[in-house]
XYZ file of C-alpha atoms in Angstrom:
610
model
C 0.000 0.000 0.000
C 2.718 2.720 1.125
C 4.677 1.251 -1.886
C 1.530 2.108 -4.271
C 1.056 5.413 -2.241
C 4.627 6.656 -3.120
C 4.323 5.877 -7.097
C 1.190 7.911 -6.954
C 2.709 10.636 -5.509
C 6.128 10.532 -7.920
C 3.499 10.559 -10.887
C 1.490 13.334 -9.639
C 4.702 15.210 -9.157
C 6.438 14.519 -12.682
C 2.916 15.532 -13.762
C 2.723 18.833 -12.187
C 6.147 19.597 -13.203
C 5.840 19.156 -16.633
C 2.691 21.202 -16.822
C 5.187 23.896 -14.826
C 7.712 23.452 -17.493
C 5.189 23.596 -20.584
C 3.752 26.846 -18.971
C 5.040 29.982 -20.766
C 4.506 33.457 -19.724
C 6.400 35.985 -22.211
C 6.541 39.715 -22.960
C 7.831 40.812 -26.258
C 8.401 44.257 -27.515
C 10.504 46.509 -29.966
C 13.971 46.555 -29.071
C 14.580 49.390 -30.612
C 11.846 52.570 -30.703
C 11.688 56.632 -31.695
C 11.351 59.142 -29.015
C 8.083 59.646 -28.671
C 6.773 57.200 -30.557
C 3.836 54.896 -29.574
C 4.682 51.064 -29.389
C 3.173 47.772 -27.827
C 3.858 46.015 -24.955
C 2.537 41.755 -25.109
C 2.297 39.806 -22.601
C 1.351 36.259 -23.961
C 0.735 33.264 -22.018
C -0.430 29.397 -22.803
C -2.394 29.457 -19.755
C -5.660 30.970 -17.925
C -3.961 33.598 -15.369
C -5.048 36.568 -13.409
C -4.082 39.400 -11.470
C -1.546 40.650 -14.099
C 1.129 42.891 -12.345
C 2.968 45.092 -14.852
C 7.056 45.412 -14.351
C 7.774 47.796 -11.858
C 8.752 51.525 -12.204
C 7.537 50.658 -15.887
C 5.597 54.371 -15.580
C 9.074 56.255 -14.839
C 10.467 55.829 -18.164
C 7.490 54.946 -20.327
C 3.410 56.545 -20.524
C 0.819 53.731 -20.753
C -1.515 55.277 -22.965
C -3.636 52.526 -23.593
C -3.961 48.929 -22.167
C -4.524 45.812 -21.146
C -6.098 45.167 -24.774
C -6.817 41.195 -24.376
C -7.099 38.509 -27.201
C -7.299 34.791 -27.148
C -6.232 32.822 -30.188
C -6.335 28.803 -30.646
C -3.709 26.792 -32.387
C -4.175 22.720 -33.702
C -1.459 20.888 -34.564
C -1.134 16.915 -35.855
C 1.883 14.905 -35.321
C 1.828 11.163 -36.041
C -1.836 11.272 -35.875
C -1.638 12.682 -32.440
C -3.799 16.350 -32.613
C -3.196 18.763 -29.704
C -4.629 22.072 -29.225
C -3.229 25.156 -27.312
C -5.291 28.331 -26.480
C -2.878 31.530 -25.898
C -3.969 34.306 -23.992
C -2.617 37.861 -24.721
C -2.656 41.368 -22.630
C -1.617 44.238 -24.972
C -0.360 47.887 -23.751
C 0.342 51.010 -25.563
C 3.253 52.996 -24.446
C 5.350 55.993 -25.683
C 8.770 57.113 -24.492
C 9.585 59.661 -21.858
C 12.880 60.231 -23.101
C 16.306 58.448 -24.696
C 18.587 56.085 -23.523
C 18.453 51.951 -23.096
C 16.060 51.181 -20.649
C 15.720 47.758 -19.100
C 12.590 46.394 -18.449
C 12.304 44.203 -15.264
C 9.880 40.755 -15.355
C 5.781 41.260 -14.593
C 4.511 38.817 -12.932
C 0.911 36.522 -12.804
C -1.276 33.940 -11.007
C -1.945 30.899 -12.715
C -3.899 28.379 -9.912
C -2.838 30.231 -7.234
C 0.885 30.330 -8.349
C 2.784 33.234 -9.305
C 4.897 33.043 -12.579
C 7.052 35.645 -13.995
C 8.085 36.621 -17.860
C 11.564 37.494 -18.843
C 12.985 40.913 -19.043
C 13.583 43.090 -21.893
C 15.798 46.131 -22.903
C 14.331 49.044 -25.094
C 16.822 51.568 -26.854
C 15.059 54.895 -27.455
C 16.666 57.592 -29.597
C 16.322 60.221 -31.075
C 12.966 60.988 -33.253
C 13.643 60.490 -37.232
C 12.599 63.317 -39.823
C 9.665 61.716 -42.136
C 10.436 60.729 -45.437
C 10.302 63.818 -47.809
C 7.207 63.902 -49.821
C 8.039 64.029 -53.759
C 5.357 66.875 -55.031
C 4.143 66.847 -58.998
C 4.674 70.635 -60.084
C 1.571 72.093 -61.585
C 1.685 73.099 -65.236
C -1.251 74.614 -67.528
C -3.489 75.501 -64.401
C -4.441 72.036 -63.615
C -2.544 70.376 -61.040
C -1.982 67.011 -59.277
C -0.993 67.324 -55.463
C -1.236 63.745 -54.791
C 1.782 63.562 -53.647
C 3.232 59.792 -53.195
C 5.560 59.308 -50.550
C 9.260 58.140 -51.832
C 12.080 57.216 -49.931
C 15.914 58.330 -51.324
C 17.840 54.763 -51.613
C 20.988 55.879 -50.920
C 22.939 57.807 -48.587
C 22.191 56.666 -45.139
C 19.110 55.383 -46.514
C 20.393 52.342 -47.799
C 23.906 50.850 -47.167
C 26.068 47.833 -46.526
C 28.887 47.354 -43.677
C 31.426 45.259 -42.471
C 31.494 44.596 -38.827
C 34.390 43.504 -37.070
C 34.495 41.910 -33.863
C 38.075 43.486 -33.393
C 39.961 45.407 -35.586
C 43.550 44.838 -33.716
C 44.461 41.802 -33.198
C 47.456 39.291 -33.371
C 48.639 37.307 -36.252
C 46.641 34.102 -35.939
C 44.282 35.367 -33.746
C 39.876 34.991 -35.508
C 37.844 37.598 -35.861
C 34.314 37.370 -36.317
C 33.461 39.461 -39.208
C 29.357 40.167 -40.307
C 28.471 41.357 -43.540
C 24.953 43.792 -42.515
C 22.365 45.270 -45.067
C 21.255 48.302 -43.175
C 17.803 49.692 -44.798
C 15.582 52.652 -43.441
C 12.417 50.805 -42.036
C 10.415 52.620 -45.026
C 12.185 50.787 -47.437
C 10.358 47.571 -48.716
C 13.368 45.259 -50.018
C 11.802 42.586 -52.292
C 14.453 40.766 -53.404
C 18.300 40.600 -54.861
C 19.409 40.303 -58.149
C 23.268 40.596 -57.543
C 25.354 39.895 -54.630
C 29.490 40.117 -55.114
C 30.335 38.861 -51.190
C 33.787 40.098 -49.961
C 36.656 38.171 -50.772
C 39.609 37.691 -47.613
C 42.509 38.058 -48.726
C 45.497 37.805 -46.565
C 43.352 36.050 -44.391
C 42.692 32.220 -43.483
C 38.375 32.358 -43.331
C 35.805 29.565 -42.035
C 31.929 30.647 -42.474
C 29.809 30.616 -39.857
C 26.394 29.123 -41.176
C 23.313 31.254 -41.166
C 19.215 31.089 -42.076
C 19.428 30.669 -45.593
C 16.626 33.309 -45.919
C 17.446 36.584 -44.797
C 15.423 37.624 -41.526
C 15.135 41.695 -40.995
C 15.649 42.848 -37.276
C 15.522 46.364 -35.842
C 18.752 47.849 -34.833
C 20.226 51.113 -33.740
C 23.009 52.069 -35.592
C 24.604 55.740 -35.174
C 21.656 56.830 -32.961
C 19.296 55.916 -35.651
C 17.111 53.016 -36.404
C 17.315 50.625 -39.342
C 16.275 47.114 -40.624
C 18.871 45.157 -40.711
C 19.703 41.727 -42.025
C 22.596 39.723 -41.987
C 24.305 38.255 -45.242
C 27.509 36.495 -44.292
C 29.171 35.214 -41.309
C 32.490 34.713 -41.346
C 35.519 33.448 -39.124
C 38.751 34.993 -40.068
C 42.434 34.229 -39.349
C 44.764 36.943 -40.232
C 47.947 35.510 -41.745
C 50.278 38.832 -42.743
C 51.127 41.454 -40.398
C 50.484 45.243 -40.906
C 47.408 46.572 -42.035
C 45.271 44.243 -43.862
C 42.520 45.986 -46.022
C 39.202 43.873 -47.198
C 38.091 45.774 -50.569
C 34.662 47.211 -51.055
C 31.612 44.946 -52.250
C 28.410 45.605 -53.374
C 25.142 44.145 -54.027
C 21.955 44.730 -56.559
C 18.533 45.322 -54.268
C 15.081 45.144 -55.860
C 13.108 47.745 -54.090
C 9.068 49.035 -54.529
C 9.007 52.527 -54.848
C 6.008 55.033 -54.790
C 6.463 56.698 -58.204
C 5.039 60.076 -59.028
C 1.461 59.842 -61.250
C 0.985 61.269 -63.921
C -3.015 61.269 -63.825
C -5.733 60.063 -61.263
C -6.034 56.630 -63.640
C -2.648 55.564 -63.539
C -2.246 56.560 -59.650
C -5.306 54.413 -59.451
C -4.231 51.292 -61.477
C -0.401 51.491 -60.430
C 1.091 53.818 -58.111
C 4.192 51.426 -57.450
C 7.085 49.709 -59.068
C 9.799 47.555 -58.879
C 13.356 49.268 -59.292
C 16.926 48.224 -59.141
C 19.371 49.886 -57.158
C 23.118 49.118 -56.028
C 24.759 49.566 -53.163
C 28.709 49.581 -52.075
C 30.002 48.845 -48.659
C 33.201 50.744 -47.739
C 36.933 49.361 -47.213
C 37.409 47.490 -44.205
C 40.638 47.484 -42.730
C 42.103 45.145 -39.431
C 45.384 45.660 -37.428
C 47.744 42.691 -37.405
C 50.749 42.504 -35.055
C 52.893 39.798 -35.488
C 53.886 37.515 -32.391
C 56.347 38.036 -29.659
C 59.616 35.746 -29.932
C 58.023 32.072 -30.110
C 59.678 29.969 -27.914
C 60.609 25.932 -28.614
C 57.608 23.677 -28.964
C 55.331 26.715 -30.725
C 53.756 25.126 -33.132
C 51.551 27.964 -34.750
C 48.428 27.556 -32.517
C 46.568 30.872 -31.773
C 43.762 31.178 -29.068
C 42.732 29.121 -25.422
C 43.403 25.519 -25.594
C 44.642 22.344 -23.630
C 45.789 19.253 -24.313
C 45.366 15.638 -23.418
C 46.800 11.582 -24.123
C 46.243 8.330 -24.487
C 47.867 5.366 -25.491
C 47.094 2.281 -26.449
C 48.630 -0.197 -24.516
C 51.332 0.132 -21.919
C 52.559 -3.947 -21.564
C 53.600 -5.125 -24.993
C 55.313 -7.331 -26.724
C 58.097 -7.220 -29.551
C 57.152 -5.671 -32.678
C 53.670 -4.838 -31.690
C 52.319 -1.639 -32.849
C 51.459 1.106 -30.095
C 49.458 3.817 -30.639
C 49.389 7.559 -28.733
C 46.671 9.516 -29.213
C 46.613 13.545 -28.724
C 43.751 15.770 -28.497
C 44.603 19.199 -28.583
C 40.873 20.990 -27.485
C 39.751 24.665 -27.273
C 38.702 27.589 -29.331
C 41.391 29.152 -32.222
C 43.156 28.229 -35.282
C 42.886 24.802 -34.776
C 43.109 23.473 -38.183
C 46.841 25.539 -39.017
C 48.197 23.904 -35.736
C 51.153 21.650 -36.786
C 51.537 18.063 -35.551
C 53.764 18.388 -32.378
C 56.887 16.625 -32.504
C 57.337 12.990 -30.413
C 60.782 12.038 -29.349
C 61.361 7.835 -29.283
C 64.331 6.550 -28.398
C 66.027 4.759 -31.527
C 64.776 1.201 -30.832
C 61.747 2.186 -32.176
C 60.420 2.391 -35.695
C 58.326 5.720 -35.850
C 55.918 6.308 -38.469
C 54.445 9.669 -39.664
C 51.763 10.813 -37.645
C 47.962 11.388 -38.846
C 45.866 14.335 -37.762
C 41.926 15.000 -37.624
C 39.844 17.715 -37.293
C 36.467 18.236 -35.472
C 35.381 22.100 -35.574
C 32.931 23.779 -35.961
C 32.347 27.660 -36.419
C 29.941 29.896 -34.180
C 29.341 33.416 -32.982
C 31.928 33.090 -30.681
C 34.694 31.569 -33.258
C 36.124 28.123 -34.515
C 36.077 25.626 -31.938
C 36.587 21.738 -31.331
C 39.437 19.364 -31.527
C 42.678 18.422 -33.471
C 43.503 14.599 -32.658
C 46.934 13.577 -33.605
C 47.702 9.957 -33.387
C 51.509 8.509 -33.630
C 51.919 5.033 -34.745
C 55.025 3.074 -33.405
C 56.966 -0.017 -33.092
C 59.652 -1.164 -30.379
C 62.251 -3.357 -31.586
C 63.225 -4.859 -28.310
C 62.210 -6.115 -24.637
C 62.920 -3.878 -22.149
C 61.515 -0.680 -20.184
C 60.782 2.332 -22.140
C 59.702 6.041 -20.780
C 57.683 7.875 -23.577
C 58.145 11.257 -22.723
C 55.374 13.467 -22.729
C 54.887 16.379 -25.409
C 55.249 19.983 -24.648
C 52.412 22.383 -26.410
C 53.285 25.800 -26.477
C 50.628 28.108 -27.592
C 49.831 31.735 -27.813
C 46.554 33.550 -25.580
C 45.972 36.834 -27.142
C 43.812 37.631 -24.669
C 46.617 37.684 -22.241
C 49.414 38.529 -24.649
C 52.081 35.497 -23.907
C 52.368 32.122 -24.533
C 51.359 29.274 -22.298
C 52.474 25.611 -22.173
C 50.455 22.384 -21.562
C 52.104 18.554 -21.996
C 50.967 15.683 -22.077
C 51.391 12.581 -19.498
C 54.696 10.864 -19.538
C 54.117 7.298 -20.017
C 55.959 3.977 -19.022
C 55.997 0.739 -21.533
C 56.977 -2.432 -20.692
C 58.158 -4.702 -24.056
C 58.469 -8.548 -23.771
C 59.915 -10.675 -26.044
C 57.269 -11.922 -28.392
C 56.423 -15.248 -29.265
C 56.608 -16.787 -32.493
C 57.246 -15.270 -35.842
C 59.330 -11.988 -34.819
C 57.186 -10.141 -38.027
C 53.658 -10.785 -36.005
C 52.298 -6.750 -35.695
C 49.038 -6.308 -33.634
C 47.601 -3.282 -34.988
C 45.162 -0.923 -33.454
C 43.787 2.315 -35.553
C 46.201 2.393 -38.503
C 45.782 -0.353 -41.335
C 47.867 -3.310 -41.703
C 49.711 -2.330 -44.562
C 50.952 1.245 -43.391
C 53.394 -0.495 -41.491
C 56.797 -2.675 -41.960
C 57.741 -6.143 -40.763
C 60.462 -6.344 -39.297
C 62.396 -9.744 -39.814
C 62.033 -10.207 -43.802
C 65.069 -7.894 -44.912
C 67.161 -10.200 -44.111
C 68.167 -13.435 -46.755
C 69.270 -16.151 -44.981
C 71.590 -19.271 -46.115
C 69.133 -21.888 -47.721
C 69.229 -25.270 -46.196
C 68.245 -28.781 -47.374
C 68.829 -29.579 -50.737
C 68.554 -26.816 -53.077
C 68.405 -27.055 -57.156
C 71.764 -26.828 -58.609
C 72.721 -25.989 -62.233
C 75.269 -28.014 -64.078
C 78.721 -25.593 -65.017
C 79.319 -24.845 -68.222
C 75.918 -23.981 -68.988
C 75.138 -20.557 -69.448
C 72.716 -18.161 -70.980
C 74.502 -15.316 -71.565
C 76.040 -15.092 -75.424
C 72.425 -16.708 -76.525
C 70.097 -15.379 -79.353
C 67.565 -15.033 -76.813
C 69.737 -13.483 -74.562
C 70.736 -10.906 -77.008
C 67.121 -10.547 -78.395
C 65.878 -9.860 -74.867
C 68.437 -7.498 -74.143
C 68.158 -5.357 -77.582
C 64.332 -5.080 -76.624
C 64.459 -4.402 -73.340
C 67.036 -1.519 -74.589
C 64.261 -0.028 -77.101
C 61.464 -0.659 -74.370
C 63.758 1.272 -72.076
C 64.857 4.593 -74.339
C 60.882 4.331 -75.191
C 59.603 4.518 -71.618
C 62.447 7.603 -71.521
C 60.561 9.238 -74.240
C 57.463 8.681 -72.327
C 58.136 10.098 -69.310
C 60.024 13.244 -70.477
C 57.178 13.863 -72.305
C 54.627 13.759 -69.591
C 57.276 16.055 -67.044
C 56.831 18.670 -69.878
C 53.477 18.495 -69.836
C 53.405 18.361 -65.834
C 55.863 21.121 -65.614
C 53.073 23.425 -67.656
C 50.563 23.664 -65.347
C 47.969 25.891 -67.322
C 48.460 22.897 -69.823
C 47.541 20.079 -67.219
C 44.655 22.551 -66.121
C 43.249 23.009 -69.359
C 42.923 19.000 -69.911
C 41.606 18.464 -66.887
C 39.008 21.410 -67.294
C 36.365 19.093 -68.152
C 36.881 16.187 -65.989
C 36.831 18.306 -62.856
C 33.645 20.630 -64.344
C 31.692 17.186 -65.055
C 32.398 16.036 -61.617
C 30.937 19.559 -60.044
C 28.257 18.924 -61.913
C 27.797 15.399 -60.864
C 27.598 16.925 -57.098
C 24.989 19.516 -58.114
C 22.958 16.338 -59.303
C 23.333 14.882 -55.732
C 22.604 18.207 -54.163
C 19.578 18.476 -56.481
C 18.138 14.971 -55.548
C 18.515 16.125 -51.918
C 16.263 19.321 -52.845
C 19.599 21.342 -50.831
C 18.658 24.265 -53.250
C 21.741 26.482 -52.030
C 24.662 23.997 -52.400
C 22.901 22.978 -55.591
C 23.147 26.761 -57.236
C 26.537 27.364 -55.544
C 28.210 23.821 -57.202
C 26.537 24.391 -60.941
C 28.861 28.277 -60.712
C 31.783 26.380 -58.797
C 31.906 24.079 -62.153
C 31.545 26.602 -64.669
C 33.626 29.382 -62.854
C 36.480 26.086 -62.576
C 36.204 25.108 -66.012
C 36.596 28.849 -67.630
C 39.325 29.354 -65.385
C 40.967 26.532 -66.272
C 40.287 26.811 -70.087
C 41.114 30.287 -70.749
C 43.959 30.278 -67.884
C 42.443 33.072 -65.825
C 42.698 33.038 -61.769
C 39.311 32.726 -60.215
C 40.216 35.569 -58.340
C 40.404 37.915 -61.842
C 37.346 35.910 -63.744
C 34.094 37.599 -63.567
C 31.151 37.662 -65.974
C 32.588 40.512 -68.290
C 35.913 38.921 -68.513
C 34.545 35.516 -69.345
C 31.786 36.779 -71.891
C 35.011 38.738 -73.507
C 37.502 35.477 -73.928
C 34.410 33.752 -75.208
C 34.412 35.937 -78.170
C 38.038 35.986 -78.187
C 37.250 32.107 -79.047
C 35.102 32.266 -81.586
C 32.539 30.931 -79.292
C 28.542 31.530 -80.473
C 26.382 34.203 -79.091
C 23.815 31.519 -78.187
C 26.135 29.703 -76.359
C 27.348 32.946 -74.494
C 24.268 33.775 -73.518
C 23.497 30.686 -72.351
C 26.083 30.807 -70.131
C 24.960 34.330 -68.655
C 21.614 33.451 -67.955
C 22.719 30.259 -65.847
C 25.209 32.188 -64.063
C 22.584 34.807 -63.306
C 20.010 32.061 -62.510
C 22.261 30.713 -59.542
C 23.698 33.797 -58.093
C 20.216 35.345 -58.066
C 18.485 31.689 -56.340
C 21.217 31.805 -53.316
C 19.584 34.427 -52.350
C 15.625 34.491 -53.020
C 13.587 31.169 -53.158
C 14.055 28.756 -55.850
C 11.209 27.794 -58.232
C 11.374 24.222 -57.206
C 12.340 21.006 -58.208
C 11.328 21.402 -61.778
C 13.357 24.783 -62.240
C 16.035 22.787 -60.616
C 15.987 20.093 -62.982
C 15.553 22.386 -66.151
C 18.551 24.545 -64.920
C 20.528 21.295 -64.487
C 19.714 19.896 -68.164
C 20.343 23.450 -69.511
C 24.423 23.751 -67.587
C 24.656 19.900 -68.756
C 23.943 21.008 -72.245
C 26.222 24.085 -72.178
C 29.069 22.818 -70.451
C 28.959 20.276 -73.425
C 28.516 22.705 -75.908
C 31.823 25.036 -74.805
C 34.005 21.599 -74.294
C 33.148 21.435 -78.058
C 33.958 25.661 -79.535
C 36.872 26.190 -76.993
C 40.415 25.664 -78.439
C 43.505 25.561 -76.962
């Protein structure tokens, strides 16, 4: 019975905490307002409540002109046939600004069955009041006149721009910076697409993107006291690897924007007041700080940032010839991936092999981090006692300015004598055949009775000795021939890029395929222009750094190559630089724009000659 009693009341308590936990009591609000501009205040809750207290001191920096305005909406959802239904409740105040500055907004707080909950907190930045858009006015001519005036927006200026943010703009060699590419946009503004993005390239710098929504999401922000929409086009990790001043050149970017455009009469105000126009936009050089590194001391093996280090080896009792395996992890946040392998010192009796080295990072907001696992493969020759010493890391903190060393445990390994064949190797991560048995360079005197050959007898001075000889000759001055050949032709590497041109392009375009099959619509688009931007690089030997639409249109002509064919190419390229970023037509347009690069990629193999 008390047994019973007790699961009753461990149910009833799991019960009551999950309804706790699915309980949500939020406020929401602009994070970003005008001075004296109006703006709600939400409170919205999945549950029946009462007594709604509003944050305190709320009226010292804000008026409540209006509230609580409450709404109820229901929501159904079906998952796996199971249907649930949620009912959220909603208390809605209007306030307006006493004056500027960030305010923070402390939690309210509300009964729900006799408990009080609390929402989260919020901060509001208030600034300065904007001036309205000026209103374009229709002079009057002929005394008639039109003062509908339709309300227009200027796109550029600080309207309308694109930055570069850096998380830091000095910083050490080596050390990441997180750098955001922003489209700022005056709220009255309505962006409706992009027709032409050119992304900033990094050089000097070793880069890892961040990823991001594929769709761009607008969110208020205050920048230089004022207020804009702003979304966020790239995320990127960089590594600076020059010293001095390291500039990242201006980019730009093609926006589709609806504009209210003057009328002429009441009819065509009537019928269309609004259209579609194209406007570009360039950010403005950014520039970063490197200083190079103090002195390095021994064991510095290029690693940049926090980390620490750790061991582990396979087996500490051994026997003869068996293969041991350590096993590093170096672990933190940096340039992980341009770490070098740290050196291991063996004594002699051992047979080292090269080491191998893996990878696991991953970028974020707050920079590249994971591990770099290092394992080193070895052999001892010999039974006896053996100290493997452990293995200094020396790395630089920039946030402290000096260099700081970890090391690994020293280990102890006992050898026996093994039994058997002296060549037996027990292997542990590394495959069989990466490694060398030991016993079989050796030739030893044959025993028994071996087959001997009468004297006198010889095969030297024969036809067939002299035939096989004159022909092994010719094959050899031919295989000469050969291989001179194909070092000249290795030795010109445009030449060995041009060949290749179409194998490596068809294999891009294999990818898209998989991408396409996958419906990954982004890495689709982006591997259809990583083939054709490889192959015209390749085939008309320009760097992909220097090869942009213009260029490659005018080396097309320069080859004779047809207008249809060149603007075949053009509209693809368009296609997938406009569907990164704006939504796809689907799997058919995906399919039809995979035919159609198919086709043309075939059809320039054929007009382009070397």
């Amino acid at each position: 019975m008390i047994k019973k009693l007790k699961i009753y009341l461990i149910l009833a308590f799991v019960t009551l905490a999950a309804q706790a936990e699915q309980t949500r009591f939020e406020m929401s609000a602009p994070n970003a307002v005008e001075m004296g501009q109006q703006f709600r205040l939400t409170f919205t809750l999945n549950d029946r409540g009462s007594n709604l207290q509003l944050p305190p001191n709320l009226n010292s920096n804000f008026d409540i002109l209006m509230g609580p305005s409450t709404g109820q909406s229901t929501s159904i959802r079906t998952i796996n046939g199971r249907t649930t239904t949620e009912v959220t409740y909603s208390y809605t105040y209007i306030l307006r600004s006493k004056s500027e500055g960030t305010f923070e907004i402390r939690p309210a707080s509300i009964e729900i069955d006799g408990k009080v909950m609390e929402s989260n907190s919020l901060k509001i930045q208030v600034v300065k009041a904007q001036s309205q858009p000026q209103q374009q006015r229709q002079p009057q001519s002929g005394g008639s006149s039109s003062n509908q005036g339709s309300q227009s927006v200027d796109l550029g200026g600080d309207n309308l721009f694109l930055r570069m943010e850096m998380s830091k703009q000095n910083v050490f060699r080596g050390e990441q910076i997180i750098a955001t590419v922003k489209l700022y946009a005056d709220p009255n503004i309505p962006i409706s697409g992009f027709e032409e993005v050119n992304l900033p390239t990094y050089e000097g710098f070793f880069t890892q993107d961040i990823e991001i929504p594929k769709q761009i999401n607008f969110t208020r922000e205050v920048y230089d006291n004022r207020i804009y929409q702003v979304g966020i086009l790239k995320k990127t990790v960089l590594f600076p690897q020059q010293n001095g001043t390291l500039t990242v050149d201006p980019f730009s970017m093609t926006l589709l924007v609806q504009q209210r455009v003057r009328p002429r009469s009441f009819f065509d105000d009537f019928f269309s007041g609004i259209q579609t126009v194209r406007t570009t936009i360039t950010s403005k050089q950014a520039r970063v700080n490197v200083k190079d590194l103090p002195p390095s001391p021994a064991n510095f093996y290029g690693g940049v940032g926090n980390f620490s280090v750790s061991s582990e080896m396979s087996s500490e009792d051994v026997t003869t010839n068996d293969a041991v395996t350590l096993k590093v992890t170096i672990n933190g946040t940096g340039n992980l991936r341009l770490i070098r392998n740290p050196e291991l010192q063996l004594p002699t009796d051992f047979e080292v092999y090269d080491p191998r080295a893996t990878d696991n990072v991953r970028a974020t907001d707050n920079g590249v981090t994971g591990t770099k696992t290092i394992e080193y493969l070895f052999q001892p020759r010999f039974e006896g006692d053996y100290t493997v010493p452990s293995i200094p890391f020396v790395f630089f903190n920039p946030s402290t300015g000096s260099y700081v060393t970890r090391s690994t445990q020293e280990y102890t390994l006992h050898v026996e004598k093994g039994t058997g064949a002296e060549s037996t190797t027990v292997l542990s991560s590394r495959q069989r055949e990466d490694l060398q048995l030991i016993g079989q360079d050796i030739r030893y005197i044959k025993q028994g009775n071996p087959m001997l050959r009468s004297r006198g007898a010889t095969f030297y001075g024969t036809p067939v000795f002299y035939s096989i000889y004159g022909g092994s000759t010719l094959l050899f001055l031919f295989l000469i021939f050969i291989y001179r050949k194909k070092a000249r032709e290795n030795a010109n590497a445009a030449l060995m890029r041009n060949k290749k041109a179409n194998r490596v392009a068809t294999k891009r375009l294999k990818a898209a395929s998989g991408f396409m099959k996958k419906n990954q619509d982004e890495a689709f688009h982006e591997a259809i222009l990583k083939a054709f931007w490889g192959y015209l690089s390749d085939k008309l030997g320009i760097p992909v750094a220097n090869l942009n639409r213009e260029s490659a249109v005018d080396k097309l002509n320069e080859k004779n190559a047809e207008q249809n064919l060149i603007d075949d190419f053009v509209e693809i390229i368009e296609q997938c630089e406009f569907a990164r970023y704006a939504p796809s037509g689907g799997s058919e347009a995906r399919s039809e724009l995979y035919k159609k690069a198919v086709s043309t990629m075939s059809r320039l193999e054929k007009q382009i000659k070397r």
